[in-house]
Coordinates of C-alpha atoms and ligand atoms in Angstrom, one line a residue:
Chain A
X1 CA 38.6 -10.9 41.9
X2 CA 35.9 -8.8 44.0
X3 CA 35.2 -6.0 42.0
X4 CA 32.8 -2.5 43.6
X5 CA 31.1 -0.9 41.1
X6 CA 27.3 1.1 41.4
X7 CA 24.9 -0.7 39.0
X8 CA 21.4 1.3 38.3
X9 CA 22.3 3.6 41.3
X10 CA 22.7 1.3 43.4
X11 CA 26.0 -0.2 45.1
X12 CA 26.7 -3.3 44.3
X13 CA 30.5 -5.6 44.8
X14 CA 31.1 -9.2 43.5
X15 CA 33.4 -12.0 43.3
X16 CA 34.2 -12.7 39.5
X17 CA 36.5 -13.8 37.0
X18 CA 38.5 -10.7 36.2
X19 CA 37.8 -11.3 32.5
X20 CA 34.0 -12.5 32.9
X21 CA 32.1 -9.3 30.6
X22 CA 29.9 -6.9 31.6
X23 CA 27.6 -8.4 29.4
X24 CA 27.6 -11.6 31.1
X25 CA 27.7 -10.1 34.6
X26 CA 24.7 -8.1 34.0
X27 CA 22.8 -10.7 32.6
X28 CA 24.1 -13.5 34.7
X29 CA 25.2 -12.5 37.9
X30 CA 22.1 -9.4 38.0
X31 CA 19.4 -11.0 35.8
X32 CA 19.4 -8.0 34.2
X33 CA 18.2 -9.3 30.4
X34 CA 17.9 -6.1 28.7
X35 CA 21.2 -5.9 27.7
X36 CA 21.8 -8.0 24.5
X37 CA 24.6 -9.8 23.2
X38 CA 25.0 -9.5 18.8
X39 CA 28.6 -10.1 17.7
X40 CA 30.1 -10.1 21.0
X41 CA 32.7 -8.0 19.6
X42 CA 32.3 -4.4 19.7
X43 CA 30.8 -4.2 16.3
X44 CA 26.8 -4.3 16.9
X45 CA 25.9 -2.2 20.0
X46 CA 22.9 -3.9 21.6
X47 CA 25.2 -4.4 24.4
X48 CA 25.9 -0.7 24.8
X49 CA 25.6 0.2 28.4
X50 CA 26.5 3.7 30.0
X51 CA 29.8 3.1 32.1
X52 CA 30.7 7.2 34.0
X53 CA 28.4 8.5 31.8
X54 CA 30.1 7.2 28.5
X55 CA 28.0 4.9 26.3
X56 CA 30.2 1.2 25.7
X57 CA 30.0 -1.8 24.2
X58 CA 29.3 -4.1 27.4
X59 CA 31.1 -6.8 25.6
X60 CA 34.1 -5.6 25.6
X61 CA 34.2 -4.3 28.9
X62 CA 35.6 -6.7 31.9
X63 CA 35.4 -7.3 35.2
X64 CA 38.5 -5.8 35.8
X65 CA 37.5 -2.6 34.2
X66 CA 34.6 -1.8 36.8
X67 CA 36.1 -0.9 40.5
X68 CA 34.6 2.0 41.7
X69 CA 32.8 2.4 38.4
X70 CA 29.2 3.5 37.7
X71 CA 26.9 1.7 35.3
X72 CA 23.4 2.4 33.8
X73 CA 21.7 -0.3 32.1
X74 CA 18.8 -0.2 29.8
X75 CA 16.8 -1.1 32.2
X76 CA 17.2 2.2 34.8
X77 CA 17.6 4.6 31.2
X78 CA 13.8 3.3 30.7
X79 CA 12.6 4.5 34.0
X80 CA 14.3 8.0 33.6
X81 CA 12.3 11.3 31.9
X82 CA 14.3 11.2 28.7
X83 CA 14.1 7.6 28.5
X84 CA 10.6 7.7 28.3
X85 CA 10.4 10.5 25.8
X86 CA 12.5 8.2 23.6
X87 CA 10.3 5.0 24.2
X88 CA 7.5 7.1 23.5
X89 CA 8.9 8.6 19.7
X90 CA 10.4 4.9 19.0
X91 CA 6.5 3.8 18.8
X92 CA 5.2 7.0 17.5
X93 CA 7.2 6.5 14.5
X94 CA 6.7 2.4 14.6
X95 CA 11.1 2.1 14.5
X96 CA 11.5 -0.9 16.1
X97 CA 10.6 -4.4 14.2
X98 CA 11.6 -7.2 16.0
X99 CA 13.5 -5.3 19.0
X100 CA 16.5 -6.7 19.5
X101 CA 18.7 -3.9 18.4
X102 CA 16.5 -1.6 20.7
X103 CA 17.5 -2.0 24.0
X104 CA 21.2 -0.4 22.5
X105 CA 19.6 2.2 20.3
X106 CA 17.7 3.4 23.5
X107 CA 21.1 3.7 25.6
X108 CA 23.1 5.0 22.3
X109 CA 20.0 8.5 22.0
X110 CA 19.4 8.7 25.3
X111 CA 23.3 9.5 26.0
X112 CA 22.8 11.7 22.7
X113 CA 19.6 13.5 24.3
X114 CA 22.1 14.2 27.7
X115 CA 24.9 15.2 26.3
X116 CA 23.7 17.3 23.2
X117 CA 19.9 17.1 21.9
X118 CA 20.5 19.0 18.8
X119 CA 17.5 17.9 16.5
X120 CA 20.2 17.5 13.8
X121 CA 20.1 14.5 11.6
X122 CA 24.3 14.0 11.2
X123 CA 24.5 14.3 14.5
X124 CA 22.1 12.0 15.2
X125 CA 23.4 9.5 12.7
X126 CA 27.0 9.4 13.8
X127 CA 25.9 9.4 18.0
X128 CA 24.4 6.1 16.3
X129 CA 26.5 5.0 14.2
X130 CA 28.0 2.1 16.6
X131 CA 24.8 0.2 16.3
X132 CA 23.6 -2.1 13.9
X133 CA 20.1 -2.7 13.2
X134 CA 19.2 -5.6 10.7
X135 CA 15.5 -4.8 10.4
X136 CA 14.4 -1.4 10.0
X137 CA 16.9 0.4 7.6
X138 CA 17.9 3.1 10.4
X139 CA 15.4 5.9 8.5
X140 CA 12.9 5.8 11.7
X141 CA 15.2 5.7 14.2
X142 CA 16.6 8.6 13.2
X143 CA 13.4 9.8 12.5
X144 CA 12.1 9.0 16.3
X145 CA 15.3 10.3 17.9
X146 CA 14.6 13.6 15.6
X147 CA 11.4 13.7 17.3
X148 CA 12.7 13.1 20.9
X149 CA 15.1 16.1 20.3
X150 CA 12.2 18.5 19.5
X151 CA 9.8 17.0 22.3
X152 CA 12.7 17.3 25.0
X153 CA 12.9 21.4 23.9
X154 CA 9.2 21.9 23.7
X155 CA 9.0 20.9 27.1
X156 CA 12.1 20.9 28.5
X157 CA 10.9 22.5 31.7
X158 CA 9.5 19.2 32.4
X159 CA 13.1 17.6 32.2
X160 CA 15.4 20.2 33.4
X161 CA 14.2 19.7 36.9
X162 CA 14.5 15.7 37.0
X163 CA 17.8 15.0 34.3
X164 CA 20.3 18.6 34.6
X165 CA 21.2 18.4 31.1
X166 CA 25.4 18.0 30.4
Chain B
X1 CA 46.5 -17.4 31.6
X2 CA 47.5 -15.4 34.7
X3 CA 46.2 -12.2 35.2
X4 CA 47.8 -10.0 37.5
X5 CA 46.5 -6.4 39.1
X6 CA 49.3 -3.8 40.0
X7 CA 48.3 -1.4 42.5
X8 CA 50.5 1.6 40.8
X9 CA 52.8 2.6 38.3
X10 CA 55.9 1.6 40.7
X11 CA 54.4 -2.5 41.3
X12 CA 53.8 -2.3 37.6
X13 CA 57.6 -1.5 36.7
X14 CA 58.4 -4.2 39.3
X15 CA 56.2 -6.7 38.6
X16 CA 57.1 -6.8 34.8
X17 CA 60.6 -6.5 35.3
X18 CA 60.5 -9.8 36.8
X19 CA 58.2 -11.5 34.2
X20 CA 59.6 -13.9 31.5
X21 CA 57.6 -15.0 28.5
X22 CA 54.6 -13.6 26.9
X23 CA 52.6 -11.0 28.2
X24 CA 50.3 -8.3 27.5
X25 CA 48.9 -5.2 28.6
X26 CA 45.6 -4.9 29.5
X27 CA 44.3 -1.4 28.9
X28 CA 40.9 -0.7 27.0
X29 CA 41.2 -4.3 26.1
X30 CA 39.9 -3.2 22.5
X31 CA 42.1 -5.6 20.7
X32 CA 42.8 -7.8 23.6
X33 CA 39.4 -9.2 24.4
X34 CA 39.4 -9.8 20.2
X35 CA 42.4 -11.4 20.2
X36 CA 41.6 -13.6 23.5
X37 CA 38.3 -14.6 21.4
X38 CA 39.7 -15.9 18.6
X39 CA 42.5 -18.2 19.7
X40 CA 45.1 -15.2 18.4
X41 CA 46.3 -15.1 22.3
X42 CA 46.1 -18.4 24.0
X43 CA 48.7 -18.1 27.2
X44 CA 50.5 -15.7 28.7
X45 CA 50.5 -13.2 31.4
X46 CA 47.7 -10.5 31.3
X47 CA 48.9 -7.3 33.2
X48 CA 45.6 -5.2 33.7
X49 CA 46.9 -1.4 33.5
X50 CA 43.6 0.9 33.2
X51 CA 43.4 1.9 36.3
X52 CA 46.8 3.5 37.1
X53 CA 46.6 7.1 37.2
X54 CA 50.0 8.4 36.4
X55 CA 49.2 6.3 32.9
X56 CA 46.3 8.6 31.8
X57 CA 45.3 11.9 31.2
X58 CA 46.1 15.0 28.5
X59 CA 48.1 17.7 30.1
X60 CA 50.9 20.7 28.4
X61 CA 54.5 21.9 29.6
X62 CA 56.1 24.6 27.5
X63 CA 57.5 22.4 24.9
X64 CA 54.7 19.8 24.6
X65 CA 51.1 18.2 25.0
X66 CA 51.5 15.5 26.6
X67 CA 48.7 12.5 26.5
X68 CA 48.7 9.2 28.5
X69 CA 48.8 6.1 27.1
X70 CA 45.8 4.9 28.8
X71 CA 43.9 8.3 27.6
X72 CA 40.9 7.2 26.1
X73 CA 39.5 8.1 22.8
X74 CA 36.9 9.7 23.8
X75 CA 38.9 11.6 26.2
X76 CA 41.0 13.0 23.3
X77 CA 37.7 14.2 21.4
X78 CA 36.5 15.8 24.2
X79 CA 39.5 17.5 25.9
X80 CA 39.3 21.8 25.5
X81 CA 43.5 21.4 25.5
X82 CA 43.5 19.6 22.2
X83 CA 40.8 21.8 20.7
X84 CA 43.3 24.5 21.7
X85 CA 46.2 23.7 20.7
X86 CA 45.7 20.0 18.1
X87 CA 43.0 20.9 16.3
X88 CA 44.1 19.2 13.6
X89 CA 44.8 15.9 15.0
X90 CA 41.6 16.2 17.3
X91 CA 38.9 16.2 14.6
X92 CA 41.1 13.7 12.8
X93 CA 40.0 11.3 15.2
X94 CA 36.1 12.3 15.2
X95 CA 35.8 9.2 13.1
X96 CA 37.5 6.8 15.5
X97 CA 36.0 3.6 15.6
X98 CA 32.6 4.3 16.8
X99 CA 31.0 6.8 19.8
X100 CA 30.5 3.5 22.0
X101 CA 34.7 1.9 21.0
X102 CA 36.1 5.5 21.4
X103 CA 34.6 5.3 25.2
X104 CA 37.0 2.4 25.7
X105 CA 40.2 2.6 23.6
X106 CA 43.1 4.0 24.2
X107 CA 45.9 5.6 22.1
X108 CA 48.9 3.6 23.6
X109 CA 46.7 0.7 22.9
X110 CA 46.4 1.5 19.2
X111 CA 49.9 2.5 19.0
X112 CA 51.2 -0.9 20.9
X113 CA 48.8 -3.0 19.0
X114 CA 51.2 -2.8 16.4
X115 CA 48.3 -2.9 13.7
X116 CA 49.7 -0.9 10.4
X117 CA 46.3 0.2 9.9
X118 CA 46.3 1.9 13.9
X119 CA 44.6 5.2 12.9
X120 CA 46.5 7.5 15.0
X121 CA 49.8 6.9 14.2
X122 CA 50.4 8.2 10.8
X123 CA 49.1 11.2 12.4
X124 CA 51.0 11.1 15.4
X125 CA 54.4 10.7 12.6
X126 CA 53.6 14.1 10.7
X127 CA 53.0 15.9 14.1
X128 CA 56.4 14.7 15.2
X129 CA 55.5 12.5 18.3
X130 CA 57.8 11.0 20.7
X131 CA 57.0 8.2 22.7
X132 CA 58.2 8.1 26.4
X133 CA 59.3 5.0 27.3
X134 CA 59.5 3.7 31.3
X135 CA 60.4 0.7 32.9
X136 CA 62.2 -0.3 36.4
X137 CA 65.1 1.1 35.7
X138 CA 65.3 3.6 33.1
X139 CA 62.7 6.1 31.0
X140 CA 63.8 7.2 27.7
X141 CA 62.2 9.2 25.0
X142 CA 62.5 7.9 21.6
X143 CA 60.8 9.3 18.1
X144 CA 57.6 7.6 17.3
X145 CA 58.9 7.0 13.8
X146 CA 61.6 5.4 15.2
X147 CA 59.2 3.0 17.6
X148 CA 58.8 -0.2 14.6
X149 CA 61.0 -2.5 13.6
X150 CA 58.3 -4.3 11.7
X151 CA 55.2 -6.1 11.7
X152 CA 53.7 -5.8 15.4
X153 CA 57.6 -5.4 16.4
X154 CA 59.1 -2.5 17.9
X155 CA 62.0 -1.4 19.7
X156 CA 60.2 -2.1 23.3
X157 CA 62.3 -4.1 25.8
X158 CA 60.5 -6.5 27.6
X159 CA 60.5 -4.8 31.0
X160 CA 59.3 -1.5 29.3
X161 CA 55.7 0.2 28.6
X162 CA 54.4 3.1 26.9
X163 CA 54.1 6.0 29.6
X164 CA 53.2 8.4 27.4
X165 CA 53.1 10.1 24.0
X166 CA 55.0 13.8 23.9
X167 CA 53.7 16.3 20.5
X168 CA 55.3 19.2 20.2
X169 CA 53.4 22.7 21.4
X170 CA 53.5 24.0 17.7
X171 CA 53.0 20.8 16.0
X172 CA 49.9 21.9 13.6
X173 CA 50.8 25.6 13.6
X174 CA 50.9 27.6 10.0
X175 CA 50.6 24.3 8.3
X176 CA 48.1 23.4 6.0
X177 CA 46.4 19.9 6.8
X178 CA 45.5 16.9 5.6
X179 CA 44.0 13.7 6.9
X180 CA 41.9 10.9 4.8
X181 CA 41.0 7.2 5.5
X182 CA 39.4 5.3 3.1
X183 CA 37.5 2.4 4.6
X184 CA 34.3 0.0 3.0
X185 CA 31.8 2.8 5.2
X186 CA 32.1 5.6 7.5
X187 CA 31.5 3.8 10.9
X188 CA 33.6 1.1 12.2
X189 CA 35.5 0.8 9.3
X190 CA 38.9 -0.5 9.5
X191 CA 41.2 1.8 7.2
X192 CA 42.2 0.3 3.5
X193 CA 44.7 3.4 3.3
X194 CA 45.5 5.9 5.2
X195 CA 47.2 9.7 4.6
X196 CA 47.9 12.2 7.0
X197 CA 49.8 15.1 5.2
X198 CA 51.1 19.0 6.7
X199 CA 52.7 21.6 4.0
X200 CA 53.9 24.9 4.8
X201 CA 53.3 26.8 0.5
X202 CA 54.9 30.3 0.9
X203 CA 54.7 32.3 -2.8
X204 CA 53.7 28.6 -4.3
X205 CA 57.3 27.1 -3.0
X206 CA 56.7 24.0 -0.7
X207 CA 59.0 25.1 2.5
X208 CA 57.9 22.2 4.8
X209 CA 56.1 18.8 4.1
X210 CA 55.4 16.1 5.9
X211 CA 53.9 12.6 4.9
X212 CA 53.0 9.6 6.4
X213 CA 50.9 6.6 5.7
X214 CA 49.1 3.8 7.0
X215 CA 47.9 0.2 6.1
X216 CA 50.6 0.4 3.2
X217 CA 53.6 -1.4 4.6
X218 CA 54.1 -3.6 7.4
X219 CA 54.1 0.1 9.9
X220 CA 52.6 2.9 9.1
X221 CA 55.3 5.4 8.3
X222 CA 56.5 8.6 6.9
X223 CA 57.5 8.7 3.2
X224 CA 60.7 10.0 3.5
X225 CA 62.0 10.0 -0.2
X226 CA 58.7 11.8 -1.4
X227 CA 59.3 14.2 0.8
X228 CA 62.9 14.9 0.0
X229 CA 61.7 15.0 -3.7
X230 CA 58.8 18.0 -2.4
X231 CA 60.9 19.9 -0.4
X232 CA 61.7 23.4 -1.8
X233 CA 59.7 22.3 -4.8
X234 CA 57.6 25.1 -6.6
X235 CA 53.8 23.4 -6.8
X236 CA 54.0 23.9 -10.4
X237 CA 56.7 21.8 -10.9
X238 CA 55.8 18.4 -9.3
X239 CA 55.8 15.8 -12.0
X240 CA 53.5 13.0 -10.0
X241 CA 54.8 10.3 -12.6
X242 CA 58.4 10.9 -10.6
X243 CA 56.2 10.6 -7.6
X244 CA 54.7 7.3 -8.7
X245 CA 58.2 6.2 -9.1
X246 CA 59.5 7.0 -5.8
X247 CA 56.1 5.9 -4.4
X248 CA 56.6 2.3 -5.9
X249 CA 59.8 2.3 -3.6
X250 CA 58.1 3.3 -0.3
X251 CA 55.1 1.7 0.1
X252 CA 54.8 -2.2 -0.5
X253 CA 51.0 -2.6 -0.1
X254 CA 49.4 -5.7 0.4
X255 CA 46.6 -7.6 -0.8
X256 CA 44.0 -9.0 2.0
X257 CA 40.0 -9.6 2.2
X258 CA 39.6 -5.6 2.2
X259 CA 41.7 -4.7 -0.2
X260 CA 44.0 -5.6 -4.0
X261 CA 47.6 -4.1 -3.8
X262 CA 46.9 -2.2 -7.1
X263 CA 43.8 -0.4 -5.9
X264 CA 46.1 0.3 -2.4
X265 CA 48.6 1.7 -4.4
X266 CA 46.6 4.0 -7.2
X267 CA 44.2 5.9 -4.1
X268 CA 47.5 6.3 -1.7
X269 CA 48.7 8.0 -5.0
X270 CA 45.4 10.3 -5.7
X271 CA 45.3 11.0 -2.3
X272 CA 48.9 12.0 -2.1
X273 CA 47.8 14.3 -5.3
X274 CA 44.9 15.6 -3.8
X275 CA 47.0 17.0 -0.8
X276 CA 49.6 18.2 -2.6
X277 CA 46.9 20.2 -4.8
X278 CA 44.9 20.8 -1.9
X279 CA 44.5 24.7 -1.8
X280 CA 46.3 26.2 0.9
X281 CA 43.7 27.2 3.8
X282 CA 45.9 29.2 5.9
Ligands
FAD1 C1 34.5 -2.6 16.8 C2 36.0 -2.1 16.7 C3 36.3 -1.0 15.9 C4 37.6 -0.6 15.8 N1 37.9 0.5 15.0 C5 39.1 1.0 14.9 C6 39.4 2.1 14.1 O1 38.6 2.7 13.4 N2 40.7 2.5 14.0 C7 41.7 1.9 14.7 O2 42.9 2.3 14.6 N3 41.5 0.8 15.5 C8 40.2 0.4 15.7 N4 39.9 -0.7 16.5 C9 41.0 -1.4 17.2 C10 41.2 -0.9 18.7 O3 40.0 -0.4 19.2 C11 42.3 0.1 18.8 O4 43.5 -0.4 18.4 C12 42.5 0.6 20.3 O5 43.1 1.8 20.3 C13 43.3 -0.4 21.2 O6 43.4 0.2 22.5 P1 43.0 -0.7 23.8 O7 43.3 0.1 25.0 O8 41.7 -1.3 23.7 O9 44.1 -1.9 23.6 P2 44.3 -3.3 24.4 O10 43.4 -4.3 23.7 O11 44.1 -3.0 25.9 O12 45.8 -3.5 24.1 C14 46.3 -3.6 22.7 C15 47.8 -4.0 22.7 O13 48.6 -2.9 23.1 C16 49.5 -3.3 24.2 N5 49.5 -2.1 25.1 C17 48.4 -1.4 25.6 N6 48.9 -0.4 26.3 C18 50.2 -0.4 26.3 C19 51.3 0.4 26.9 N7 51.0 1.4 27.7 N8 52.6 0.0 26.7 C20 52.9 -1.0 25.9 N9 52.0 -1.8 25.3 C21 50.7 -1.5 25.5 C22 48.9 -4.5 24.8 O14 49.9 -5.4 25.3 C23 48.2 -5.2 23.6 O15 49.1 -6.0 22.8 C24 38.6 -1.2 16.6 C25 38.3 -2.2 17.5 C26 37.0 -2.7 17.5 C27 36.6 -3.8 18.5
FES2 S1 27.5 -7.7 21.3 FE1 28.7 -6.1 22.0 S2 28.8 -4.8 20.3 FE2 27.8 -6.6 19.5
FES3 S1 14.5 -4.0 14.8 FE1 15.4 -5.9 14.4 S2 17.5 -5.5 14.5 FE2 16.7 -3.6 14.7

């Protein structure tokens, strides 16, 4: 099946499997590694990718799902203003231990950051409550993506401009 | 397995009108994907339906909302309509799965997978849905209560689909509401029991109630005797060792990995107490 989609802003079509993943097309048909596979099914999140602006589970997403679709990887959300910001508060407050829940965390806050930025701890915890993390005990996660929330309002004049906020 | 891509709803309706056998339809692919996993479906024809328009979307007539069966989760959360007019059954589903799951599953989906713990349909029973049914040659509307036959079976002929799911324009009005699911944690939790209750209380009589359940019997469904028991009842006056009666003839719950029968049955019963004494918020 040749599926059309835009991957990281760029346009992109291919000849797959209609039920290859978007996990496995990103990270085998694009080389794009910074999307991680956990359980494979929906549960973990460190596959979470932003498909139209909507964070999924990239494992559960198929090839036939993507025509005329646009994706956002962890890899372009690290490059962006906000993703910075959050990059910046995940080692502030020393959240990440051995990183492999991180690439997902990072897509999971940075649609939260978008699409609300309240520096509200429930709302923080349920944005994040379809990923897992087996290392740190969530408390600074939270506490980073708290911190992101009040850094993107101190200076959201520096964001506005590059990421119009939903 | 085949899969096959329809290019709208009309190929659809043709194309399955001519399949025999097993076959699926591939929409958020949620369960599918699960199922294909773990050996659960092995052959058959995969129909991929996501991307046919006239299948998704939330929209009103006078009578009725009207959602798509391919409407996503997250599009039900989000939609203004349903804040207007559902708010009830809207921030039931908050809770759905998880942010990242409600961006892919849809409610036909949840409905068709013919789980008994699917989370929207004991609400979709106390708000009175209606399922409208389509295939090649006819489209029917039937009562969602009326939809199961029994475990993962319904009353779905093999040419026919979900279109959409109809609830009426006044469904939650002057009713006092009720939803709880009790699952092992809040996210991603796959529900042990399920209530979803609506009581009209005028001068402490009950004039309206509405019950329905899930993961207690092979469907979820409403508990009809219970609610023939409540009706025109003053509050005062239910005696809930009659309900735990009539109660041991509706539900038949199971025991599984998540849950003992006897713990299933004593919660459905507290939380059928709890709604019932539930003061009125209206
Ligand atoms: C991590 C995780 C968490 C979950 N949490 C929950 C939860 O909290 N609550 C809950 O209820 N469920 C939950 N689920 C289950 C699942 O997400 C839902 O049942 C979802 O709504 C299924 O929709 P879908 O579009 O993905 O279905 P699909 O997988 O695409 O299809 C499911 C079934 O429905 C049939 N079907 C689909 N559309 C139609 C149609 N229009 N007409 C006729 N048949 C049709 C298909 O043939 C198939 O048998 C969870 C799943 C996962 C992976
Ligand atoms: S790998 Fe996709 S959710 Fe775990
Ligand atoms: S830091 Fe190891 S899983 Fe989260």
């Amino acid at each position: 099946m040749k599926v059309n989609f835009n991957l990281n802003n760029k346009k992109v079509s291919i000849d797959v499997d209609p039920m290859k993943r978007l996990l496995d097309i990103l990270r085998e048909d694009f080389g794009l590694l910074g999307t991680k596979e956990g359980c494979g099914e929906g549960e973990c999140g460190a596959c979470t990718v932003l498909m139209d602006g909507k964070p999924v589970t990239s494992c559960l997403v198929n090839a036939c799902h993507l025509e005329g679709k646009t994706i956002l990887t962890v890899e372009a959300i690290a490059k962006e203003p906000i993703g910075k910001l959050l990059i910046d508060c995940f080692d502030e407050t020393n959240a990440v231990q051995c990183g492999f829940c991180f690439p997902g965390f990072l897509v999971s806050s940075y649609y939260f950051l978008i699409s609300d930025g309240e520096q509200n701890l429930d709302k923080i915890k349920e944005a994040l409550s379809g990923n897992i993390c087996r290392c740190t005990g969530y408390q600074k996660i939270f506490e980073s993506v708290m911190l992101a929330c009040k850094k993107k309002q101190l200076y959201s004049h520096r964001f506005s401009l590059i990421h119009p906020v939903r | 397995m085949e899969f096959i891509k329809p290019n709208t709803l009309k190929e659809l309706l043709e194309i399955i009108s001519t399949i025999t056998g097993e076959k699926y339809y591939f929409a958020g692919g949620t369960d599918i994907n699960i199922q294909i996993k773990k050996d659960i479906i092995r052959n058959g024809k995969i129909i991929f339906i996501n991307h046919i328009k006239e299948l998704n979307g939330i929209k009103e007539d006078e009578n009725y909302i009207l959602i798509g069966s391919t409407t996503t989760f997250r599009q039900i959360i989000e939609s203004k309509l349903l804040n207007d007019k559902l708010p009830f059954f809207q921030k039931s589903l908050n809770n759905f799965a998880s942010p990242l799951i409600q961006s892919q599953a849809t409610i036909g989906g949840n409905i068709a997978n013919g789980s008994p713990t699917a989370d929207v349909v004991p609400l979709l029973l106390v708000l009175d849905g209606k399922l409208e049914l389509i295939s090649n040659s006819m489209n029917r509307t039937i009562n969602l209560k009326d939809f199961f036959t029994g475990y993962k079976k319904f009353i779905l002929k093999p040419d026919e689909i979900i279109k959409s799911i109809f609830i009426p324009q006044n469904a939650e009005n002057g009713f006092d509401t009720f939803y709880e699911k009790i699952g092992s944690r809040k996210a991603l939790s796959i529900a042990k029991i399920a209530v979803a209750g609506l009581k009209k209380v005028v001068n402490n009589e009950i004039n309206e109630i509405k019950i329905a359940v899930g993961s207690l019997n092979e469907y979820p469904r409403r508990l009809d005797l219970i609610e023939d028991y409540l009706l025109n009842k003053d509050l005062k006056d239910i005696d809930f060792k009659k309900i735990r009666i009539i109660l041991k003839e509706e539900i038949t719950p199971i025991t599984d990995l998540r849950s003992d029968k006897d713990y299933r049955f004593e919660v459905c019963l507290n939380l059928i107490k709890k709604f019932l004494l539930k003061p009125d918020s209206g």
